[in-house]
Short mmCIF file of C-alpha atoms in Angstrom, two decimals:
data_model
loop_
_atom_site.label_atom_id
_atom_site.label_comp_id
_atom_site.label_asym_id
_atom_site.label_seq_id
_atom_site.Cartn_x
_atom_site.Cartn_y
_atom_site.Cartn_z
CA MET A 1 0.36 -0.02 0.06
CA SER A 2 1.63 3.37 -1.07
CA ARG A 3 1.55 6.25 1.44
CA ILE A 4 -0.05 9.85 0.29
CA ALA A 5 2.28 12.43 0.20
CA THR A 6 1.06 15.85 1.02
CA ARG A 7 1.13 18.72 -1.29
CA ILE A 8 -0.34 21.16 1.52
CA ASP A 9 2.15 24.04 2.39
CA THR A 10 1.41 24.68 6.35
CA ARG A 11 3.04 28.23 5.97
CA SER A 12 1.43 29.20 2.94
CA PRO A 13 -1.35 32.22 3.26
CA VAL A 14 -4.03 30.11 1.76
CA PHE A 15 -3.47 27.60 4.66
CA GLU A 16 -3.67 30.20 7.11
CA GLN A 17 -7.19 31.74 5.85
CA ASN A 18 -8.16 28.24 5.78
CA TRP A 19 -7.07 27.86 9.34
CA ALA A 20 -8.10 31.15 10.63
CA GLN A 21 -11.87 30.27 9.19
CA SER A 22 -11.68 26.74 10.84
CA GLN A 23 -10.86 28.11 14.16
CA THR A 24 -14.21 30.24 13.66
CA LEU A 25 -16.65 27.27 13.02
CA LEU A 26 -15.08 25.56 15.65
CA GLY A 27 -15.65 28.00 18.09
CA THR A 28 -18.85 28.09 17.72
CA LEU A 29 -19.33 24.47 17.61
CA ARG A 30 -17.67 24.01 20.99
CA THR A 31 -19.74 27.03 22.60
CA ARG A 32 -23.20 24.92 20.72
CA MET A 33 -22.03 21.80 22.15
CA ALA A 34 -21.53 23.27 25.73
CA PHE A 35 -25.54 24.60 25.72
CA ALA A 36 -26.53 21.72 24.44
CA THR A 37 -24.48 19.21 26.90
CA THR A 38 -25.57 21.28 30.27
CA GLY A 39 -28.62 20.44 30.49
CA GLY A 40 -31.48 21.98 32.15
CA ALA A 41 -31.50 25.22 34.04
CA GLU A 42 -29.25 25.71 36.94
CA LYS A 43 -32.41 25.47 39.28
CA LEU A 44 -33.68 22.51 37.81
CA ARG A 45 -30.30 20.75 37.64
CA ALA A 46 -29.86 21.94 41.50
CA ARG A 47 -33.43 20.15 42.56
CA HIS A 48 -32.16 17.07 40.68
CA HIS A 49 -29.67 16.60 43.17
CA GLU A 50 -31.16 17.37 46.02
CA ARG A 51 -33.31 14.51 45.25
CA GLY A 52 -30.24 12.60 45.06
CA LYS A 53 -30.30 11.94 41.56
CA HIS A 54 -27.29 11.93 39.10
CA LEU A 55 -27.24 14.16 36.02
CA VAL A 56 -27.68 12.43 32.54
CA ARG A 57 -24.55 12.09 31.67
CA ASP A 58 -23.13 11.32 34.91
CA ARG A 59 -25.08 8.55 34.83
CA ILE A 60 -23.78 7.19 31.41
CA ASP A 61 -19.89 7.71 32.91
CA ARG A 62 -20.43 5.74 35.63
CA LEU A 63 -22.17 2.95 33.47
CA ILE A 64 -19.57 2.54 30.89
CA ASP A 65 -16.67 0.76 31.64
CA PRO A 66 -13.27 3.29 33.18
CA GLY A 67 -11.35 4.92 30.63
CA THR A 68 -13.33 3.91 27.74
CA ALA A 69 -15.09 6.45 25.05
CA PHE A 70 -18.61 7.19 24.74
CA LEU A 71 -19.81 7.98 21.39
CA GLU A 72 -22.73 10.46 21.88
CA LEU A 73 -25.30 10.73 18.73
CA SER A 74 -26.81 13.89 17.57
CA PRO A 75 -25.94 16.18 20.86
CA LEU A 76 -26.92 19.15 19.07
CA ALA A 77 -31.00 17.73 18.12
CA ALA A 78 -33.27 20.32 18.59
CA TRP A 79 -30.92 23.16 18.08
CA GLY A 80 -32.56 26.76 17.23
CA GLN A 81 -36.00 25.32 17.98
CA TYR A 82 -38.64 26.14 20.91
CA ASP A 83 -36.42 29.14 21.75
CA ASN A 84 -33.31 26.57 22.64
CA GLN A 85 -35.67 25.21 25.70
CA VAL A 86 -35.06 21.71 24.73
CA PRO A 87 -31.44 21.41 24.46
CA ALA A 88 -30.16 17.87 23.13
CA ALA A 89 -33.56 16.96 22.39
CA GLY A 90 -34.21 16.46 26.26
CA ILE A 91 -32.19 13.05 25.35
CA VAL A 92 -28.93 11.26 25.76
CA THR A 93 -28.16 8.88 23.16
CA GLY A 94 -25.01 6.56 22.40
CA ILE A 95 -23.11 4.10 22.47
CA GLY A 96 -20.64 2.67 24.93
CA LEU A 97 -18.60 -0.48 26.64
CA VAL A 98 -20.70 -2.14 29.33
CA LYS A 99 -18.59 -4.87 30.51
CA SER A 100 -16.87 -4.85 27.33
CA LYS A 101 -19.79 -5.43 25.12
CA HIS A 102 -20.91 -2.64 22.88
CA VAL A 103 -24.68 -1.01 23.82
CA VAL A 104 -26.70 1.51 23.17
CA ILE A 105 -27.36 3.49 25.63
CA ILE A 106 -30.75 5.76 25.42
CA ALA A 107 -30.85 7.90 28.55
CA ASN A 108 -33.76 10.62 29.83
CA ASP A 109 -32.77 14.37 30.76
CA ALA A 110 -35.47 15.32 33.45
CA THR A 111 -34.12 18.68 33.92
CA VAL A 112 -35.20 19.22 30.22
CA LYS A 113 -39.22 19.61 30.32
CA GLY A 114 -39.23 16.97 32.66
CA GLY A 115 -38.00 14.30 30.57
CA SER A 116 -40.84 15.08 27.49
CA PHE A 117 -40.77 13.48 24.47
CA PHE A 118 -40.82 16.17 21.62
CA HIS A 119 -40.84 15.32 17.87
CA GLU A 120 -37.05 15.64 17.91
CA THR A 121 -36.77 13.34 21.07
CA VAL A 122 -39.05 10.75 19.26
CA LYS A 123 -36.79 10.93 16.19
CA LYS A 124 -33.58 10.82 18.06
CA HIS A 125 -34.59 7.96 20.22
CA LEU A 126 -35.74 6.21 17.11
CA ARG A 127 -32.38 6.38 15.77
CA ALA A 128 -30.46 5.06 18.60
CA GLN A 129 -32.83 1.89 18.53
CA GLU A 130 -32.11 1.20 14.56
CA ILE A 131 -28.93 2.18 14.89
CA ALA A 132 -28.75 -0.71 17.98
CA GLU A 133 -30.93 -2.97 15.54
CA GLN A 134 -28.83 -2.42 12.42
CA ASN A 135 -25.29 -3.35 14.44
CA ARG A 136 -27.09 -5.71 16.67
CA MET A 137 -26.35 -4.20 20.00
CA PRO A 138 -28.32 -4.64 23.43
CA CYS A 139 -30.31 -1.19 24.74
CA LEU A 140 -29.92 0.30 27.96
CA TYR A 141 -32.93 2.51 28.58
CA LEU A 142 -31.92 5.06 31.93
CA VAL A 143 -35.37 6.14 32.22
CA ASP A 144 -36.62 9.48 33.80
CA CYS A 145 -39.29 10.18 31.60
CA GLY A 146 -42.40 12.52 31.85
CA GLY A 147 -44.42 11.13 28.46
CA ALA A 148 -45.22 12.61 25.47
CA TYR A 149 -45.39 16.80 25.68
CA LEU A 150 -49.21 17.21 25.22
CA PRO A 151 -48.51 20.27 23.28
CA GLU A 152 -46.53 18.50 20.80
CA GLN A 153 -48.98 15.57 20.30
CA ASP A 154 -49.69 15.66 17.01
CA ARG A 155 -45.85 15.43 15.97
CA VAL A 156 -45.27 12.84 18.58
CA PHE A 157 -48.19 9.91 19.03
CA PRO A 158 -50.56 9.14 16.08
CA ASP A 159 -47.61 8.43 12.84
CA ARG A 160 -45.90 5.47 12.29
CA ASP A 161 -42.66 6.96 13.11
CA HIS A 162 -43.76 8.46 16.02
CA PHE A 163 -43.62 7.50 19.67
CA GLY A 164 -45.39 4.14 19.09
CA ASN A 165 -42.93 2.90 16.61
CA SER A 166 -40.10 3.07 19.69
CA PHE A 167 -42.13 0.20 21.26
CA HIS A 168 -42.84 -1.73 17.99
CA ARG A 169 -38.65 -1.34 18.04
CA GLN A 170 -38.21 -2.80 21.25
CA CYS A 171 -40.59 -5.60 21.24
CA ARG A 172 -38.80 -6.69 18.15
CA MET A 173 -35.05 -6.19 18.86
CA SER A 174 -36.29 -8.18 22.05
CA ALA A 175 -37.55 -10.91 20.11
CA ALA A 176 -34.44 -10.77 17.38
CA GLY A 177 -32.03 -11.50 20.88
CA LEU A 178 -30.95 -8.10 21.54
CA PRO A 179 -31.37 -7.35 25.32
CA GLN A 180 -33.37 -4.74 26.65
CA ILE A 181 -32.87 -3.57 29.74
CA SER A 182 -34.11 -0.39 31.57
CA VAL A 183 -33.35 1.14 35.10
CA VAL A 184 -35.81 3.86 36.33
CA PHE A 185 -34.48 6.68 38.11
CA GLY A 186 -37.59 9.01 37.94
CA GLY A 187 -41.44 9.41 36.98
CA CYS A 188 -42.46 6.89 33.83
CA THR A 189 -45.93 8.65 32.88
CA ALA A 190 -48.02 7.19 30.10
CA GLY A 191 -46.14 6.28 27.30
CA GLY A 192 -43.11 6.64 29.05
CA ALA A 193 -44.02 3.77 31.21
CA TYR A 194 -43.85 1.15 28.34
CA ILE A 195 -39.98 1.67 27.94
CA PRO A 196 -39.40 -0.63 31.12
CA ALA A 197 -42.69 -1.73 30.79
CA LEU A 198 -41.56 -3.82 27.33
CA SER A 199 -38.42 -4.38 28.69
CA ASP A 200 -36.55 -7.62 29.39
CA GLN A 201 -35.80 -6.66 32.76
CA VAL A 202 -36.47 -3.73 34.82
CA ILE A 203 -34.37 -1.87 38.01
CA MET A 204 -36.11 0.98 39.99
CA VAL A 205 -34.67 3.10 42.36
CA ASP A 206 -36.54 3.30 45.64
CA GLY A 207 -37.97 6.50 46.35
CA ASN A 208 -37.66 8.29 42.90
CA ALA A 209 -38.71 5.78 40.46
CA ARG A 210 -42.63 5.38 39.08
CA ILE A 211 -44.38 3.91 36.93
CA HIS A 212 -48.00 4.69 35.81
CA LEU A 213 -50.16 4.69 32.90
CA GLY A 214 -51.99 7.42 34.53
CA GLY A 215 -50.59 9.67 37.06
CA PRO A 216 -52.45 10.70 40.45
CA SER A 217 -54.12 13.67 38.39
CA ILE A 218 -55.27 11.74 35.40
CA VAL A 219 -56.77 8.73 38.10
CA LYS A 220 -58.35 11.73 39.74
CA VAL A 221 -60.39 12.91 36.86
CA ALA A 222 -60.88 9.23 34.98
CA ILE A 223 -62.00 7.20 37.89
CA ASN A 224 -62.01 9.81 40.73
CA GLU A 225 -59.64 8.06 43.28
CA GLU A 226 -57.38 10.18 45.26
CA VAL A 227 -54.00 8.32 45.33
CA ASP A 228 -50.56 9.51 45.77
CA GLY A 229 -47.56 8.73 43.14
CA GLU A 230 -45.52 6.25 45.67
CA THR A 231 -48.85 4.49 46.51
CA LEU A 232 -49.77 4.34 42.74
CA GLY A 233 -46.70 3.51 40.64
CA GLY A 234 -43.61 3.25 43.56
CA ALA A 235 -40.80 1.43 43.03
CA ALA A 236 -41.40 -0.91 46.44
CA MET A 237 -44.72 -1.37 44.90
CA HIS A 238 -43.93 -2.52 41.38
CA THR A 239 -41.13 -4.91 42.62
CA ARG A 240 -42.85 -6.24 45.39
CA ILE A 241 -46.47 -6.21 44.32
CA SER A 242 -47.30 -6.01 41.00
CA GLY A 243 -43.93 -7.74 39.42
CA VAL A 244 -43.57 -4.65 36.83
CA SER A 245 -39.96 -4.58 38.36
CA ASP A 246 -37.56 -7.35 38.96
CA HIS A 247 -34.91 -5.11 40.46
CA LEU A 248 -35.44 -2.64 43.72
CA VAL A 249 -32.11 -1.02 44.54
CA ALA A 250 -31.66 1.76 47.39
CA ASP A 251 -29.87 4.63 44.91
CA GLU A 252 -28.79 5.22 41.55
CA ASP A 253 -24.88 3.87 41.78
CA GLN A 254 -26.31 0.66 43.10
CA ALA A 255 -28.62 0.78 39.92
CA LEU A 256 -26.01 1.51 37.57
CA ALA A 257 -23.54 -1.17 39.28
CA LEU A 258 -26.26 -3.77 38.96
CA ALA A 259 -27.37 -2.91 35.28
CA ARG A 260 -23.40 -3.37 34.49
CA THR A 261 -24.10 -6.71 35.81
CA LEU A 262 -27.10 -7.29 33.78
CA ILE A 263 -25.91 -6.62 30.62
CA GLY A 264 -22.31 -9.05 31.67
CA GLU A 265 -24.84 -11.95 32.43
CA THR A 266 -26.84 -11.91 28.68
CA ASN A 267 -24.35 -14.35 27.15
CA PHE A 268 -24.48 -11.83 23.97
CA GLU A 269 -21.26 -11.57 22.41
CA ARG A 270 -20.12 -9.68 19.12
CA LYS A 271 -17.44 -11.42 16.87
CA PRO A 272 -14.09 -10.05 17.33
CA ALA A 273 -13.22 -7.76 14.50
CA LYS A 274 -10.10 -8.48 12.40
CA VAL A 275 -7.25 -5.66 12.85
CA ALA A 276 -4.07 -5.19 11.67
CA PRO A 277 -1.77 -2.87 14.05
CA VAL A 278 -2.85 0.43 14.57
CA LEU A 279 -0.70 3.16 13.19
CA SER A 280 -0.70 7.00 12.79
CA PRO A 281 -1.31 9.17 10.18
CA ARG A 282 1.73 10.69 9.25
CA TYR A 283 0.52 14.20 8.91
CA PRO A 284 -1.65 15.75 12.43
CA ALA A 285 -5.52 15.68 12.12
CA SER A 286 -4.80 18.84 13.53
CA GLU A 287 -4.18 20.36 9.67
CA LEU A 288 -7.47 19.24 8.40
CA GLY A 289 -8.27 22.77 9.63
CA GLY A 290 -6.31 24.38 7.04
CA VAL A 291 -7.34 21.77 4.20
CA ILE A 292 -10.48 22.48 3.65
CA SER A 293 -10.90 25.78 1.87
CA ALA A 294 -12.58 28.81 3.38
CA ASP A 295 -13.87 29.71 -0.31
CA PRO A 296 -16.52 26.57 -0.57
CA LYS A 297 -15.96 27.52 -4.94
CA MET A 298 -12.16 26.68 -3.89
CA PRO A 299 -11.40 23.18 -4.87
CA TYR A 300 -9.41 21.01 -2.56
CA ASP A 301 -7.80 17.55 -3.03
CA VAL A 302 -9.94 15.07 -0.81
CA ARG A 303 -6.68 12.92 -0.57
CA GLU A 304 -4.97 15.14 2.04
CA ILE A 305 -8.51 14.58 4.11
CA ILE A 306 -7.56 10.59 3.64
CA ALA A 307 -3.49 11.20 4.29
CA ARG A 308 -4.63 12.72 7.81
CA THR A 309 -7.23 10.12 8.60
CA VAL A 310 -5.98 6.32 7.75
CA ASP A 311 -3.23 4.49 9.36
CA ASP A 312 -0.07 5.36 8.06
CA SER A 313 -1.45 7.69 5.53
CA GLY A 314 -1.54 4.76 3.61
CA PHE A 315 -4.03 4.28 0.52
CA SER A 316 -3.94 1.62 -2.00
CA GLU A 317 -5.96 4.13 -4.63
CA PHE A 318 -8.11 2.47 -7.40
CA LYS A 319 -8.12 3.46 -11.30
CA PRO A 320 -6.36 6.47 -10.09
CA GLU A 321 -5.56 7.88 -14.25
CA TRP A 322 -9.33 7.39 -15.09
CA GLY A 323 -12.65 9.16 -13.58
CA GLU A 324 -10.44 11.55 -11.56
CA THR A 325 -13.28 13.66 -9.98
CA VAL A 326 -13.68 10.85 -7.52
CA VAL A 327 -11.04 9.23 -5.81
CA CYS A 328 -11.58 5.67 -4.57
CA GLY A 329 -9.36 3.22 -2.65
CA THR A 330 -9.20 0.92 0.40
CA ALA A 331 -6.72 2.40 4.01
CA ARG A 332 -7.10 1.32 7.20
CA ILE A 333 -8.47 2.94 9.89
CA HIS A 334 -7.48 2.47 13.51
CA GLY A 335 -6.45 -1.31 11.70
CA HIS A 336 -9.65 -1.87 9.93
CA MET A 337 -10.13 -1.89 6.31
CA VAL A 338 -12.10 0.38 4.85
CA GLY A 339 -12.95 1.56 1.01
CA ILE A 340 -13.16 5.33 0.61
CA ILE A 341 -14.70 7.17 -1.51
CA GLY A 342 -14.28 11.03 -1.69
CA ASN A 343 -15.16 14.05 -4.11
CA ASN A 344 -12.82 15.74 -6.06
CA GLY A 345 -15.38 17.77 -8.37
CA ALA A 346 -18.40 16.93 -9.77
CA LEU A 347 -19.19 13.18 -10.73
CA LEU A 348 -18.88 12.74 -14.70
CA SER A 349 -20.39 9.71 -16.57
CA GLN A 350 -16.17 8.09 -16.21
CA SER A 351 -16.62 9.09 -12.08
CA ALA A 352 -19.70 7.52 -11.68
CA LEU A 353 -18.92 4.21 -13.07
CA LYS A 354 -15.82 3.95 -11.40
CA ALA A 355 -17.50 4.48 -8.15
CA ALA A 356 -20.00 1.82 -8.58
CA HIS A 357 -17.14 -0.57 -9.87
CA PHE A 358 -15.46 0.08 -6.44
CA ILE A 359 -18.61 -0.60 -4.29
CA THR A 360 -19.20 -3.81 -6.20
CA LEU A 361 -15.44 -4.70 -5.49
CA CYS A 362 -15.57 -3.71 -1.63
CA ASP A 363 -19.18 -5.34 -1.37
CA GLN A 364 -18.04 -8.65 -2.94
CA ARG A 365 -14.93 -8.53 -0.35
CA ASN A 366 -16.91 -7.55 2.83
CA ILE A 367 -14.70 -4.76 3.23
CA PRO A 368 -17.00 -1.76 4.72
CA LEU A 369 -17.49 1.75 2.66
CA LEU A 370 -16.61 5.60 3.75
CA PHE A 371 -18.18 8.23 1.80
CA LEU A 372 -16.35 11.72 2.23
CA HIS A 373 -19.24 14.31 0.97
CA ASN A 374 -17.42 17.46 -0.57
CA ILE A 375 -20.00 17.31 -4.07
CA THR A 376 -21.65 20.04 -5.91
CA GLY A 377 -23.48 16.66 -7.89
CA PHE A 378 -23.61 15.02 -11.06
CA MET A 379 -22.39 16.49 -14.47
CA VAL A 380 -25.09 18.49 -16.43
CA GLY A 381 -25.27 19.64 -19.86
CA THR A 382 -25.47 18.63 -23.61
CA VAL A 383 -22.16 16.92 -23.55
CA ALA A 384 -23.05 14.69 -20.31
CA GLU A 385 -25.87 13.55 -21.06
CA ARG A 386 -24.96 12.32 -24.13
CA GLU A 387 -22.34 10.47 -22.19
CA GLY A 388 -25.18 8.96 -20.58
CA ILE A 389 -24.75 10.64 -17.45
CA ALA A 390 -28.57 9.83 -16.46
CA LYS A 391 -27.77 6.34 -16.45
CA ASN A 392 -24.13 5.98 -15.47
CA SER A 393 -24.97 8.03 -12.27
CA ALA A 394 -28.29 5.60 -11.45
CA LYS A 395 -25.31 2.69 -11.72
CA MET A 396 -23.15 4.44 -9.00
CA VAL A 397 -26.80 4.68 -6.91
CA TYR A 398 -28.00 1.75 -7.56
CA ALA A 399 -24.37 0.01 -6.70
CA GLN A 400 -24.59 1.64 -3.53
CA ALA A 401 -28.06 1.34 -2.23
CA VAL A 402 -28.01 -2.55 -2.92
CA ALA A 403 -24.32 -2.88 -1.39
CA ARG A 404 -25.07 -5.17 1.75
CA VAL A 405 -21.31 -3.80 3.50
CA PRO A 406 -21.60 -1.61 6.17
CA LYS A 407 -21.71 2.17 5.19
CA LEU A 408 -20.25 5.42 6.95
CA SER A 409 -20.64 8.89 5.49
CA VAL A 410 -19.15 11.68 6.49
CA ILE A 411 -20.45 15.15 5.24
CA VAL A 412 -16.96 17.76 4.81
CA GLY A 413 -18.12 20.14 2.02
CA GLY A 414 -20.91 20.44 -0.09
CA SER A 415 -23.53 17.54 -0.45
CA TYR A 416 -26.10 18.90 -2.82
CA GLY A 417 -28.59 17.40 -4.86
CA ALA A 418 -28.31 14.01 -6.56
CA GLY A 419 -24.78 13.99 -5.86
CA ASN A 420 -26.01 13.24 -1.85
CA TYR A 421 -27.72 10.29 -3.08
CA GLY A 422 -24.44 8.56 -4.55
CA MET A 423 -22.39 9.47 -1.76
CA CYS A 424 -24.88 7.62 -0.01
CA GLY A 425 -26.92 10.38 2.16
CA ARG A 426 -29.47 9.71 5.11
CA GLY A 427 -31.84 8.89 2.76
CA PHE A 428 -29.72 5.38 1.78
CA ARG A 429 -29.47 5.00 5.37
CA PRO A 430 -25.84 4.58 6.33
CA ASN A 431 -24.68 2.71 9.64
CA PHE A 432 -23.31 5.92 10.94
CA LEU A 433 -23.65 9.78 8.84
CA PHE A 434 -21.55 12.52 10.58
CA ALA A 435 -20.84 15.93 9.06
CA TRP A 436 -18.39 19.05 10.09
CA PRO A 437 -18.87 22.36 10.62
CA SER A 438 -18.14 23.18 7.22
CA ALA A 439 -20.63 20.72 5.76
CA VAL A 440 -23.78 22.19 3.46
CA LEU A 441 -26.46 20.03 2.79
CA ALA A 442 -29.50 21.03 -0.04
CA THR A 443 -30.75 20.22 -3.53
CA MET A 444 -28.41 23.02 -4.83
CA SER A 445 -26.44 25.81 -3.90
CA ALA A 446 -27.95 29.12 -2.98
CA ASP A 447 -26.41 30.60 -6.65
CA ILE A 448 -28.31 28.05 -8.51
CA ALA A 449 -31.15 27.77 -6.71
CA SER A 450 -31.75 31.49 -7.09
CA ASN A 451 -30.66 31.87 -10.27
CA VAL A 452 -33.48 29.17 -11.20
CA MET A 453 -36.17 30.58 -9.30
CA LEU A 454 -35.36 34.10 -11.28
CA GLU A 455 -35.43 32.60 -14.46
CA LEU A 456 -38.80 30.43 -13.99
CA ARG A 457 -40.46 34.18 -13.24
CA ARG A 458 -39.20 35.82 -16.29
CA THR A 459 -40.36 33.05 -18.07
CA ASN A 460 -43.78 32.85 -16.47
CA VAL A 461 -46.19 33.99 -19.55
CA LYS A 462 -49.35 33.99 -17.60
CA ALA A 463 -47.74 36.67 -15.41
CA PRO A 464 -47.20 40.39 -16.02
CA THR A 465 -43.74 41.21 -16.81
CA ALA A 466 -41.53 41.20 -13.55
CA THR A 467 -40.37 44.42 -12.13
CA GLN A 468 -36.79 44.50 -11.26
CA GLU A 469 -38.27 44.81 -6.99
CA GLU A 470 -40.19 41.70 -7.80
CA LEU A 471 -36.75 40.14 -9.13
CA ASP A 472 -34.73 41.47 -6.39
CA GLU A 473 -37.17 40.28 -3.79
CA ILE A 474 -37.27 36.50 -5.30
CA GLU A 475 -33.76 36.37 -4.79
CA SER A 476 -33.11 37.87 -1.86
CA ARG A 477 -35.77 35.24 -0.19
CA VAL A 478 -34.39 32.42 -1.57
CA ARG A 479 -31.21 33.32 -0.80
CA ALA A 480 -32.20 33.37 2.65
CA GLN A 481 -34.02 30.51 2.73
CA TYR A 482 -30.98 28.36 1.23
CA GLY A 483 -28.87 30.05 3.70
CA GLU A 484 -30.68 28.77 6.56
CA GLN A 485 -31.57 25.44 5.40
CA SER A 486 -28.35 24.17 3.96
CA ASP A 487 -26.47 25.09 7.53
CA PRO A 488 -25.18 22.13 9.88
CA TYR A 489 -27.10 23.06 12.17
CA PHE A 490 -30.61 23.47 10.81
CA ALA A 491 -29.56 19.70 9.87
CA THR A 492 -28.23 18.51 12.80
CA SER A 493 -31.16 20.11 15.04
CA ARG A 494 -33.45 17.77 12.95
CA LEU A 495 -31.44 14.77 12.78
CA TRP A 496 -30.48 14.76 9.05
CA ASP A 497 -27.01 13.33 10.49
CA ASP A 498 -25.72 11.40 13.39
CA GLY A 499 -24.13 14.74 14.63
CA ILE A 500 -21.60 17.47 14.08
CA ILE A 501 -17.85 16.66 14.41
CA GLU A 502 -14.77 18.25 14.86
CA PRO A 503 -12.41 17.37 11.93
CA ALA A 504 -9.60 16.60 14.28
CA GLN A 505 -11.80 13.86 15.60
CA THR A 506 -12.88 11.96 12.66
CA ARG A 507 -10.94 9.39 12.91
CA GLU A 508 -11.48 8.24 16.01
CA VAL A 509 -14.77 8.68 15.90
CA LEU A 510 -14.92 6.75 12.35
CA GLY A 511 -12.82 4.22 14.24
CA LEU A 512 -15.31 3.48 16.94
CA CYS A 513 -17.67 3.08 14.07
CA LEU A 514 -15.99 0.52 12.49
CA SER A 515 -15.34 -1.17 15.87
CA ILE A 516 -19.23 -1.48 15.96
CA VAL A 517 -19.82 -2.82 12.52
CA SER A 518 -17.22 -4.89 11.78
CA SER A 519 -17.87 -7.23 15.06
CA THR A 520 -21.50 -7.23 14.30
CA PRO A 521 -22.80 -10.59 14.57
CA ASP A 522 -25.25 -12.53 12.19
CA ALA A 523 -28.78 -12.14 12.47
CA MET A 524 -30.37 -15.37 14.66
CA GLY A 525 -33.50 -16.30 15.70
CA HIS A 526 -34.36 -16.21 19.08
CA SER A 527 -37.79 -16.37 21.07
CA PRO A 528 -39.11 -13.23 22.76
CA VAL A 529 -39.22 -12.04 26.23
CA TYR A 530 -42.74 -12.08 27.54
CA ARG A 531 -43.52 -9.68 30.84
CA MET A 532 -46.17 -12.31 32.02
#
C-alpha cells in the first residue's frame, strides 16, 4: 500500500486563511455543544441533585467501562428550535462499552421539560434504536421520562414513526435476541411507562422511580380516585406487588452497578473484528482545518483529508488515472480495512462508473465503505447527457443502495442534490453519518437556486412582466431560505445526521464506528421475552 505525500504548504497564506476560518467554525461548535450538553436550567439541575439523582451524562459515565469512550449521537438535536429550551432534545443517546460489550444507551434528561418527548426527542430515540437493530447491539434505557409533551401530541403520537414505533422496535429487538434492559430513576408516565414495561429486565430506584400509565391527576379525573404517586406506581409497589419491576435498589449508584452486572450476564457476544496493528497518520489531524478551503468555490484534494485520517497515511488507490473527479481506494483506520470514496469535483460519467465498480468490489470482499462528501452533484449539460450521465449516475446510486457491507458517511463540504444520493446520504441509511462544521446540505447551492427561481419568474408567460423590485425580492427570499436550511446546525437539529464532529476527531469517531460495524454478529432467531 503506497503512502499519500501531502502537497499542502502549512506556511502558505491560503493555509493560514483556511485555518482561521476553521477556528471560527470550531469556536461556534464548541460553544453550542457546551450549551446543549449542560442540560436544563441551573435551578432544575440543583433540584435534580437535591433528590439524590445524578445528571444524565454522569449516569452514563458511571455506567460505561472506566476509561472507555462514549460515542454520543446527535447532541445538537433541536438546536435553534423551541427557543433553545430543549437542549439535546431532552435525551442523550450513544454507544458505549459496558462489561466490554458495545451497548446502545438511551437516557432521558429530566432537567429538560421533565424528560418529556418532543418531535425531535422521538426521532432521536428511534434513531438510536435503529442503530442498535442494524448493528445488533443490546439497549440500555436510563428512564426518567414524563411521556409525550402534550402540546406536541400531533407530532409525537399518531404517525408510523412517532412514539409508538419506539415500542414496536423494542419488542422486535427483544424477539431478535437483542437484550432490552431499563433502569428507572424517576417518573415514567403514560407512554413512558412502556419503555420499562416492554424491557426484558427492569431496575427501579426506591423513593424516586415511578411507573404509571396514568398519574394521580389522570386517575382523579378518570375514576375519581385519590392516590399519591408512590402508592400508585412507586418502586417498592412495582417490585413487591405488581411485578412490573424485577429489582429494587436503594440509590442510583446501585442501579447502575446492577445494570452493568445484568449486561455482563446476557451471554450476548460480538465476534472479534480482524484488525491490523494501528499506526498513526503521517500528518497531524490538526492540519485539517487548513486543508478545507475557506471559500467553498475553491477546490482542494480529498486525498489530503485521507492522508490525515488513515493509518500511516497508506492508501491503495483504485483507477487513479480514470474518472479523476472521484477518488476511490482502500486503507485502514485504527486497524480496520475500509473502502474510501471521496469527491474531487462534480461526478462525471466516468467517475460514476468508477465509483460503482469500486463499491461492488468492496461489497464482494466484505470491506466497509466510507463516503467523504464534497460534491456539487452529477454533471449536467449536453455533453454529459450524451455521455449517459443519467444511466451512469443511476448505476452508482444502485450499486451503493444494494451494497450489503456497512456504510459510513461524513459530509466534509457540500453535499448537493443527487450527489448526496450517490454518496450515501441520509436517504440511503448509512450505518452512521456525521458532518463537519463546514458541511452544507441542500438540493443545490443558493446561487443556483436563486438563478433558477429568477429564470422561472422571467419566463412565466401567465404573469405580468416581472419588475426589478420583484426579482430582487425573489432572490433575497431564496438566498435567505437556502442560507438557513443548508446550514449544518439546521440539519443536525432535525437529525439529518448523527452529529457534527470536529475534523480532528474524525479518525477516532470512524475508528469507534468501524469497531462496531466490523464486529456485528449475524442475525439469529430467538424466542421473545414475555413479561407475564
